[in-house]
N, CA and C atoms as an extended XYZ file, in Angstrom:
330
Properties=species:S:1:pos:R:3:atomname:S:1:resname:S:1:resid:I:1 pbc="F F F"
N       -19.801        7.923      -15.669 N   MET     1
C       -19.161        8.153      -14.366 CA  MET     1
C       -19.614        7.036      -13.486 C   MET     1
N       -18.997        6.527      -12.537 N   PRO     2
C       -17.596        6.465      -12.273 CA  PRO     2
C       -16.845        5.584      -13.267 C   PRO     2
N       -15.643        6.063      -13.591 N   GLN     3
C       -14.747        5.340      -14.513 CA  GLN     3
C       -13.716        4.630      -13.657 C   GLN     3
N       -13.662        3.291      -13.779 N   ILE     4
C       -12.840        2.471      -12.898 CA  ILE     4
C       -11.838        1.681      -13.745 C   ILE     4
N       -10.587        1.700      -13.355 N   THR     5
C        -9.564        0.923      -14.070 CA  THR     5
C        -8.845        0.077      -13.016 C   THR     5
N        -8.694       -1.185      -13.324 N   VAL     6
C        -8.012       -2.131      -12.421 CA  VAL     6
C        -6.836       -2.739      -13.151 C   VAL     6
N        -5.651       -2.416      -12.752 N   ASP     7
C        -4.410       -3.022      -13.232 CA  ASP     7
C        -4.038       -4.118      -12.278 C   ASP     7
N        -3.795       -5.330      -12.825 N   HIS     8
C        -3.510       -6.472      -11.972 CA  HIS     8
C        -2.465       -7.438      -12.595 C   HIS     8
N        -1.717       -8.051      -11.726 N   SER     9
C        -0.734       -9.052      -12.157 CA  SER     9
C        -0.981      -10.407      -11.457 C   SER     9
N        -2.157      -10.536      -10.864 N   VAL    10
C        -2.540      -11.792      -10.173 CA  VAL    10
C        -3.938      -12.170      -10.683 C   VAL    10
N        -4.128      -13.494      -10.987 N   PRO    11
C        -5.447      -13.864      -11.436 CA  PRO    11
C        -6.497      -13.866      -10.314 C   PRO    11
N        -7.662      -13.356      -10.597 N   PHE    12
C        -8.823      -13.432       -9.667 CA  PHE    12
C       -10.105      -13.282      -10.454 C   PHE    12
N       -11.204      -13.465       -9.782 N   ASP    13
C       -12.494      -13.410      -10.459 CA  ASP    13
C       -12.875      -11.933      -10.687 C   ASP    13
N       -12.454      -11.425      -11.835 N   ARG    14
C       -12.644      -10.016      -12.119 CA  ARG    14
C       -14.092       -9.600      -12.192 C   ARG    14
N       -14.921      -10.454      -12.769 N   ARG    15
C       -16.361      -10.093      -12.910 CA  ARG    15
C       -17.006      -10.015      -11.579 C   ARG    15
N       -16.798      -10.996      -10.679 N   ALA    16
C       -17.356      -10.908       -9.378 CA  ALA    16
C       -16.881       -9.701       -8.564 C   ALA    16
N       -15.558       -9.365       -8.726 N   PHE    17
C       -15.046       -8.144       -8.101 CA  PHE    17
C       -15.716       -6.951       -8.599 C   PHE    17
N       -15.833       -6.777       -9.925 N   ALA    18
C       -16.478       -5.634      -10.537 CA  ALA    18
C       -17.942       -5.454      -10.096 C   ALA    18
N       -18.666       -6.547      -10.093 N   LEU    19
C       -20.043       -6.436       -9.630 CA  LEU    19
C       -20.157       -5.988       -8.188 C   LEU    19
N       -19.357       -6.523       -7.303 N   ASP    20
C       -19.348       -6.106       -5.908 CA  ASP    20
C       -18.885       -4.651       -5.806 C   ASP    20
N       -17.875       -4.302       -6.575 N   LEU    21
C       -17.299       -2.943       -6.555 CA  LEU    21
C       -18.338       -1.950       -7.001 C   LEU    21
N       -19.090       -2.224       -8.109 N   HIS    22
C       -20.095       -1.300       -8.576 CA  HIS    22
C       -21.115       -1.000       -7.525 C   HIS    22
N       -21.565       -2.031       -6.810 N   GLY    23
C       -22.530       -1.760       -5.717 CA  GLY    23
C       -21.962       -0.906       -4.630 C   GLY    23
N       -20.729       -1.207       -4.238 N   LEU    24
C       -20.030       -0.441       -3.177 CA  LEU    24
C       -19.870        1.018       -3.630 C   LEU    24
N       -19.386        1.241       -4.785 N   VAL    25
C       -19.181        2.631       -5.336 CA  VAL    25
C       -20.535        3.367       -5.386 C   VAL    25
N       -21.488        2.722       -5.959 N   ALA    26
C       -22.801        3.369       -6.133 CA  ALA    26
C       -23.407        3.788       -4.798 C   ALA    26
N       -23.310        2.888       -3.840 N   GLU    27
C       -23.841        3.224       -2.480 CA  GLU    27
C       -22.993        4.320       -1.804 C   GLU    27
N       -21.714        4.260       -1.933 N   THR    28
C       -20.887        5.269       -1.201 CA  THR    28
C       -20.943        6.625       -1.797 C   THR    28
N       -21.002        6.749       -3.139 N   VAL    29
C       -20.963        8.110       -3.729 CA  VAL    29
C       -22.359        8.540       -4.260 C   VAL    29
N       -23.422        7.791       -3.906 N   ASN    30
C       -24.772        8.096       -4.250 CA  ASN    30
C       -24.958        8.285       -5.777 C   ASN    30
N       -24.675        7.201       -6.511 N   THR    31
C       -24.967        7.111       -7.902 CA  THR    31
C       -25.592        5.804       -8.174 C   THR    31
N       -25.941        5.493       -9.383 N   SER    32
C       -26.562        4.177       -9.676 CA  SER    32
C       -25.519        3.203      -10.184 C   SER    32
N       -25.744        1.958       -9.946 N   VAL    33
C       -24.813        0.904      -10.431 CA  VAL    33
C       -24.636        1.010      -11.924 C   VAL    33
N       -25.654        1.365      -12.683 N   GLY    34
C       -25.655        1.504      -14.118 CA  GLY    34
C       -24.637        2.509      -14.599 C   GLY    34
N       -24.238        3.454      -13.740 N   ASN    35
C       -23.300        4.452      -14.137 CA  ASN    35
C       -21.818        4.009      -14.009 C   ASN    35
N       -21.612        2.887      -13.344 N   CYS    36
C       -20.220        2.395      -13.098 CA  CYS    36
C       -19.708        1.617      -14.279 C   CYS    36
N       -18.489        1.920      -14.695 N   LYS    37
C       -17.825        1.225      -15.804 CA  LYS    37
C       -16.429        0.827      -15.349 C   LYS    37
N       -16.162       -0.480      -15.500 N   THR    38
C       -14.807       -0.964      -15.055 CA  THR    38
C       -14.138       -1.695      -16.208 C   THR    38
N       -12.867       -1.351      -16.331 N   ARG    39
C       -12.025       -2.089      -17.276 CA  ARG    39
C       -10.815       -2.669      -16.525 C   ARG    39
N       -10.371       -3.805      -17.000 N   PHE    40
C        -9.291       -4.555      -16.353 CA  PHE    40
C        -8.095       -4.575      -17.324 C   PHE    40
N        -6.918       -4.373      -16.807 N   ARG    41
C        -5.729       -4.454      -17.606 CA  ARG    41
C        -4.730       -5.365      -16.882 C   ARG    41
N        -4.513       -6.533      -17.518 N   GLU    42
C        -3.553       -7.478      -16.923 CA  GLU    42
C        -2.145       -7.017      -17.239 C   GLU    42
N        -1.320       -6.945      -16.173 N   VAL    43
C         0.017       -6.472      -16.269 CA  VAL    43
C         0.940       -7.684      -16.380 C   VAL    43
N         1.725       -7.743      -17.447 N   ALA    44
C         2.596       -8.918      -17.699 CA  ALA    44
C         3.773       -8.959      -16.787 C   ALA    44
N         4.280       -7.836      -16.429 N   GLU    45
C         5.519       -7.830      -15.603 CA  GLU    45
C         5.462       -6.643      -14.640 C   GLU    45
N         5.875       -6.891      -13.371 N   THR    46
C         5.974       -5.820      -12.404 CA  THR    46
C         7.338       -5.878      -11.724 C   THR    46
N         7.778       -4.777      -11.307 N   VAL    47
C         9.027       -4.683      -10.485 CA  VAL    47
C         8.635       -3.802       -9.290 C   VAL    47
N         8.874       -4.381       -8.115 N   VAL    48
C         8.591       -3.620       -6.918 CA  VAL    48
C         9.877       -3.481       -6.089 C   VAL    48
N        10.147       -2.323       -5.611 N   GLY    49
C        11.353       -2.041       -4.844 CA  GLY    49
C        12.617       -2.368       -5.597 C   GLY    49
N        13.490       -3.105       -4.997 N   ASP    50
C        14.769       -3.418       -5.652 CA  ASP    50
C        14.630       -4.629       -6.564 C   ASP    50
N        13.444       -5.189       -6.727 N   GLY    51
C        13.167       -6.246       -7.659 CA  GLY    51
C        13.678       -7.625       -7.238 C   GLY    51
N        14.142       -7.702       -5.980 N   SER    52
C        14.659       -8.964       -5.510 CA  SER    52
C        13.617      -10.058       -5.294 C   SER    52
N        12.378       -9.709       -5.262 N   ALA    53
C        11.338      -10.686       -5.060 CA  ALA    53
C        10.219      -10.401       -6.034 C   ALA    53
N         9.571      -11.428       -6.497 N   ASP    54
C         8.404      -11.261       -7.333 CA  ASP    54
C         7.244      -10.701       -6.459 C   ASP    54
N         6.597       -9.724       -6.952 N   ALA    55
C         5.521       -9.112       -6.193 CA  ALA    55
C         4.302       -8.929       -7.111 C   ALA    55
N         3.211       -9.610       -6.721 N   ALA    56
C         1.969       -9.425       -7.481 CA  ALA    56
C         1.334       -8.139       -6.973 C   ALA    56
N         0.486       -7.536       -7.833 N   MET    57
C        -0.150       -6.278       -7.419 CA  MET    57
C        -1.530       -6.188       -8.100 C   MET    57
N        -2.380       -5.444       -7.382 N   VAL    58
C        -3.628       -4.946       -7.937 CA  VAL    58
C        -3.761       -3.484       -7.551 C   VAL    58
N        -3.888       -2.673       -8.611 N   ASN    59
C        -4.099       -1.247       -8.375 CA  ASN    59
C        -5.429       -0.810       -8.964 C   ASN    59
N        -6.262       -0.167       -8.168 N   VAL    60
C        -7.591        0.258       -8.571 CA  VAL    60
C        -7.614        1.753       -8.619 C   VAL    60
N        -8.052        2.344       -9.752 N   GLU    61
C        -8.237        3.778       -9.884 CA  GLU    61
C        -9.693        4.048      -10.199 C   GLU    61
N       -10.270        4.910       -9.349 N   ILE    62
C       -11.687        5.274       -9.510 CA  ILE    62
C       -11.720        6.775       -9.788 C   ILE    62
N       -12.268        7.160      -10.958 N   ALA    63
C       -12.412        8.549      -11.290 CA  ALA    63
C       -13.920        8.927      -11.223 C   ALA    63
N       -14.148        9.961      -10.416 N   LEU    64
C       -15.496       10.391      -10.120 CA  LEU    64
C       -15.727       11.814      -10.655 C   LEU    64
N       -17.026       12.098      -10.913 N   ALA    65
C       -17.364       13.496      -11.300 CA  ALA    65
C       -16.862       14.437      -10.204 C   ALA    65
N       -16.378       15.573      -10.651 N   TRP    66
C       -15.837       16.564       -9.710 CA  TRP    66
C       -16.806       16.931       -8.665 C   TRP    66
N       -16.326       17.232       -7.437 N   GLY    67
C       -17.153       17.794       -6.378 CA  GLY    67
C       -17.305       16.904       -5.127 C   GLY    67
N       -16.815       15.663       -5.205 N   ARG    68
C       -16.864       14.829       -3.993 CA  ARG    68
C       -15.798       15.297       -3.001 C   ARG    68
N       -16.115       15.312       -1.692 N   HIS    69
C       -15.107       15.761       -0.712 CA  HIS    69
C       -14.028       14.656       -0.575 C   HIS    69
N       -12.840       15.177       -0.132 N   ASP    70
C       -11.710       14.252        0.073 CA  ASP    70
C       -12.000       13.205        1.101 C   ASP    70
N       -12.784       13.541        2.124 N   ALA    71
C       -13.118       12.574        3.142 CA  ALA    71
C       -13.944       11.419        2.530 C   ALA    71
N       -14.846       11.696        1.634 N   LEU    72
C       -15.628       10.648        1.002 CA  LEU    72
C       -14.733        9.815        0.085 C   LEU    72
N       -13.856       10.463       -0.670 N   LYS    73
C       -12.930        9.702       -1.496 CA  LYS    73
C       -12.019        8.792       -0.694 C   LYS    73
N       -11.573        9.282        0.446 N   GLY    74
C       -10.746        8.477        1.337 CA  GLY    74
C       -11.529        7.280        1.881 C   GLY    74
N       -12.714        7.486        2.301 N   GLN    75
C       -13.616        6.437        2.774 CA  GLN    75
C       -13.849        5.352        1.713 C   GLN    75
N       -14.090        5.826        0.462 N   LEU    76
C       -14.310        4.892       -0.634 CA  LEU    76
C       -13.049        4.083       -0.868 C   LEU    76
N       -11.848        4.691       -0.837 N   ALA    77
C       -10.624        3.942       -1.028 CA  ALA    77
C       -10.440        2.904        0.025 C   ALA    77
N       -10.740        3.229        1.245 N   LYS    78
C       -10.631        2.259        2.344 CA  LYS    78
C       -11.576        1.038        2.151 C   LYS    78
N       -12.796        1.324        1.744 N   LEU    79
C       -13.765        0.284        1.531 CA  LEU    79
C       -13.387       -0.603        0.362 C   LEU    79
N       -12.797       -0.015       -0.687 N   VAL    80
C       -12.352       -0.786       -1.801 CA  VAL    80
C       -11.184       -1.711       -1.464 C   VAL    80
N       -10.260       -1.193       -0.629 N   LEU    81
C        -9.152       -2.001       -0.159 CA  LEU    81
C        -9.723       -3.213        0.546 C   LEU    81
N       -10.713       -3.041        1.410 N   GLY    82
C       -11.318       -4.160        2.101 CA  GLY    82
C       -11.955       -5.174        1.130 C   GLY    82
N       -12.583       -4.647        0.129 N   LEU    83
C       -13.212       -5.522       -0.867 CA  LEU    83
C       -12.175       -6.303       -1.582 C   LEU    83
N       -11.042       -5.660       -1.958 N   LEU    84
C        -9.947       -6.332       -2.647 CA  LEU    84
C        -9.392       -7.467       -1.772 C   LEU    84
N        -9.222       -7.161       -0.510 N   THR    85
C        -8.673       -8.157        0.463 CA  THR    85
C        -9.582       -9.370        0.470 C   THR    85
N       -10.884       -9.221        0.489 N   ARG    86
C       -11.771      -10.339        0.457 CA  ARG    86
C       -11.729      -11.123       -0.826 C   ARG    86
N       -11.642      -10.443       -1.972 N   HIS    87
C       -11.578      -11.133       -3.232 CA  HIS    87
C       -10.253      -11.834       -3.522 C   HIS    87
N        -9.220      -11.392       -2.861 N   LEU    88
C        -7.917      -11.982       -3.031 CA  LEU    88
C        -7.469      -12.761       -1.747 C   LEU    88
N        -8.442      -13.342       -1.040 N   ALA    89
C        -8.182      -13.951        0.254 CA  ALA    89
C        -7.123      -15.088        0.155 C   ALA    89
N        -7.093      -15.812       -0.967 N   GLY    90
C        -6.166      -16.918       -1.089 CA  GLY    90
C        -4.758      -16.536       -1.602 C   GLY    90
N        -4.648      -15.313       -2.084 N   ALA    91
C        -3.363      -14.871       -2.658 CA  ALA    91
C        -2.433      -14.312       -1.585 C   ALA    91
N        -1.203      -14.745       -1.591 N   GLU    92
C        -0.209      -14.296       -0.599 CA  GLU    92
C         0.637      -13.137       -1.150 C   GLU    92
N         0.921      -12.163       -0.379 N   GLY    93
C         1.865      -11.114       -0.687 CA  GLY    93
C         1.479      -10.220       -1.841 C   GLY    93
N         0.246      -10.089       -2.103 N   VAL    94
C        -0.227       -9.192       -3.220 CA  VAL    94
C        -0.194       -7.744       -2.698 C   VAL    94
N         0.412       -6.840       -3.472 N   ARG    95
C         0.437       -5.421       -3.108 CA  ARG    95
C        -0.853       -4.823       -3.611 C   ARG    95
N        -1.571       -4.114       -2.778 N   LEU    96
C        -2.884       -3.512       -3.123 CA  LEU    96
C        -2.780       -2.033       -3.016 C   LEU    96
N        -3.398       -1.315       -3.923 N   ALA    97
C        -3.460        0.166       -3.871 CA  ALA    97
C        -4.771        0.604       -4.503 C   ALA    97
N        -5.331        1.692       -3.952 N   VAL    98
C        -6.575        2.276       -4.503 CA  VAL    98
C        -6.357        3.773       -4.534 C   VAL    98
N        -6.760        4.378       -5.694 N   GLU    99
C        -6.716        5.829       -5.852 CA  GLU    99
C        -8.130        6.264       -6.232 C   GLU    99
N        -8.658        7.240       -5.542 N   VAL   100
C        -9.951        7.826       -5.952 CA  VAL   100
C        -9.648        9.255       -6.298 C   VAL   100
N       -10.040        9.646       -7.445 N   ARG   101
C        -9.704       11.043       -7.914 CA  ARG   101
C       -10.898       11.601       -8.660 C   ARG   101
N       -10.773       12.903       -9.047 N   ASP   102
C       -11.783       13.556       -9.812 CA  ASP   102
C       -11.513       13.334      -11.318 C   ASP   102
N       -12.538       13.261      -12.098 N   LEU   103
C       -12.387       13.266      -13.577 CA  LEU   103
C       -11.924       14.600      -13.987 C   LEU   103
N       -11.234       14.700      -15.079 N   GLU   104
C       -10.835       15.971      -15.638 CA  GLU   104
C       -12.060       16.752      -16.113 C   GLU   104
N       -11.952       18.072      -16.108 N   SER   105
C       -13.090       18.880      -16.477 CA  SER   105
C       -13.470       18.697      -17.954 C   SER   105
N       -12.578       18.195      -18.825 N   ALA   106
C       -12.891       17.982      -20.183 CA  ALA   106
C       -13.584       16.611      -20.444 C   ALA   106
N       -13.826       15.831      -19.404 N   TYR   107
C       -14.452       14.497      -19.565 CA  TYR   107
C       -15.852       14.733      -20.191 C   TYR   107
N       -16.179       13.907      -21.176 N   ARG   108
C       -17.487       13.845      -21.817 CA  ARG   108
C       -17.870       12.389      -22.024 C   ARG   108
N       -19.079       12.091      -22.081 N   LYS   109
C       -19.553       10.779      -22.423 CA  LYS   109
C       -20.743       10.888      -23.381 C   LYS   109
N       -20.992        9.792      -24.095 N   ALA   110
C       -22.141        9.764      -25.040 CA  ALA   110
C       -22.985        8.536      -24.727 C   ALA   110
């Protein structure tokens, strides 16, 4: 826990972002950095709206152990959006989204 997935169609320093993200998540939800796991999936093609313009995107999904309040999850999403903005400072017109949700009750790890 936390399980983090980043879908992206724009190049950026993923490792630097993940390391900053892990610190931010750990501090915000009171866990250790060692518990954070991030995977990146590069998206080959995206279509936004009517498809008339190319639109790059980065979507971050953070799944946490059940029990965090919605206000905390909303605060974390806001902080992650700010972090994304800083890491993508040179990229124009990138669509950003963050979802913070609970892990399913059947989640297990080894």
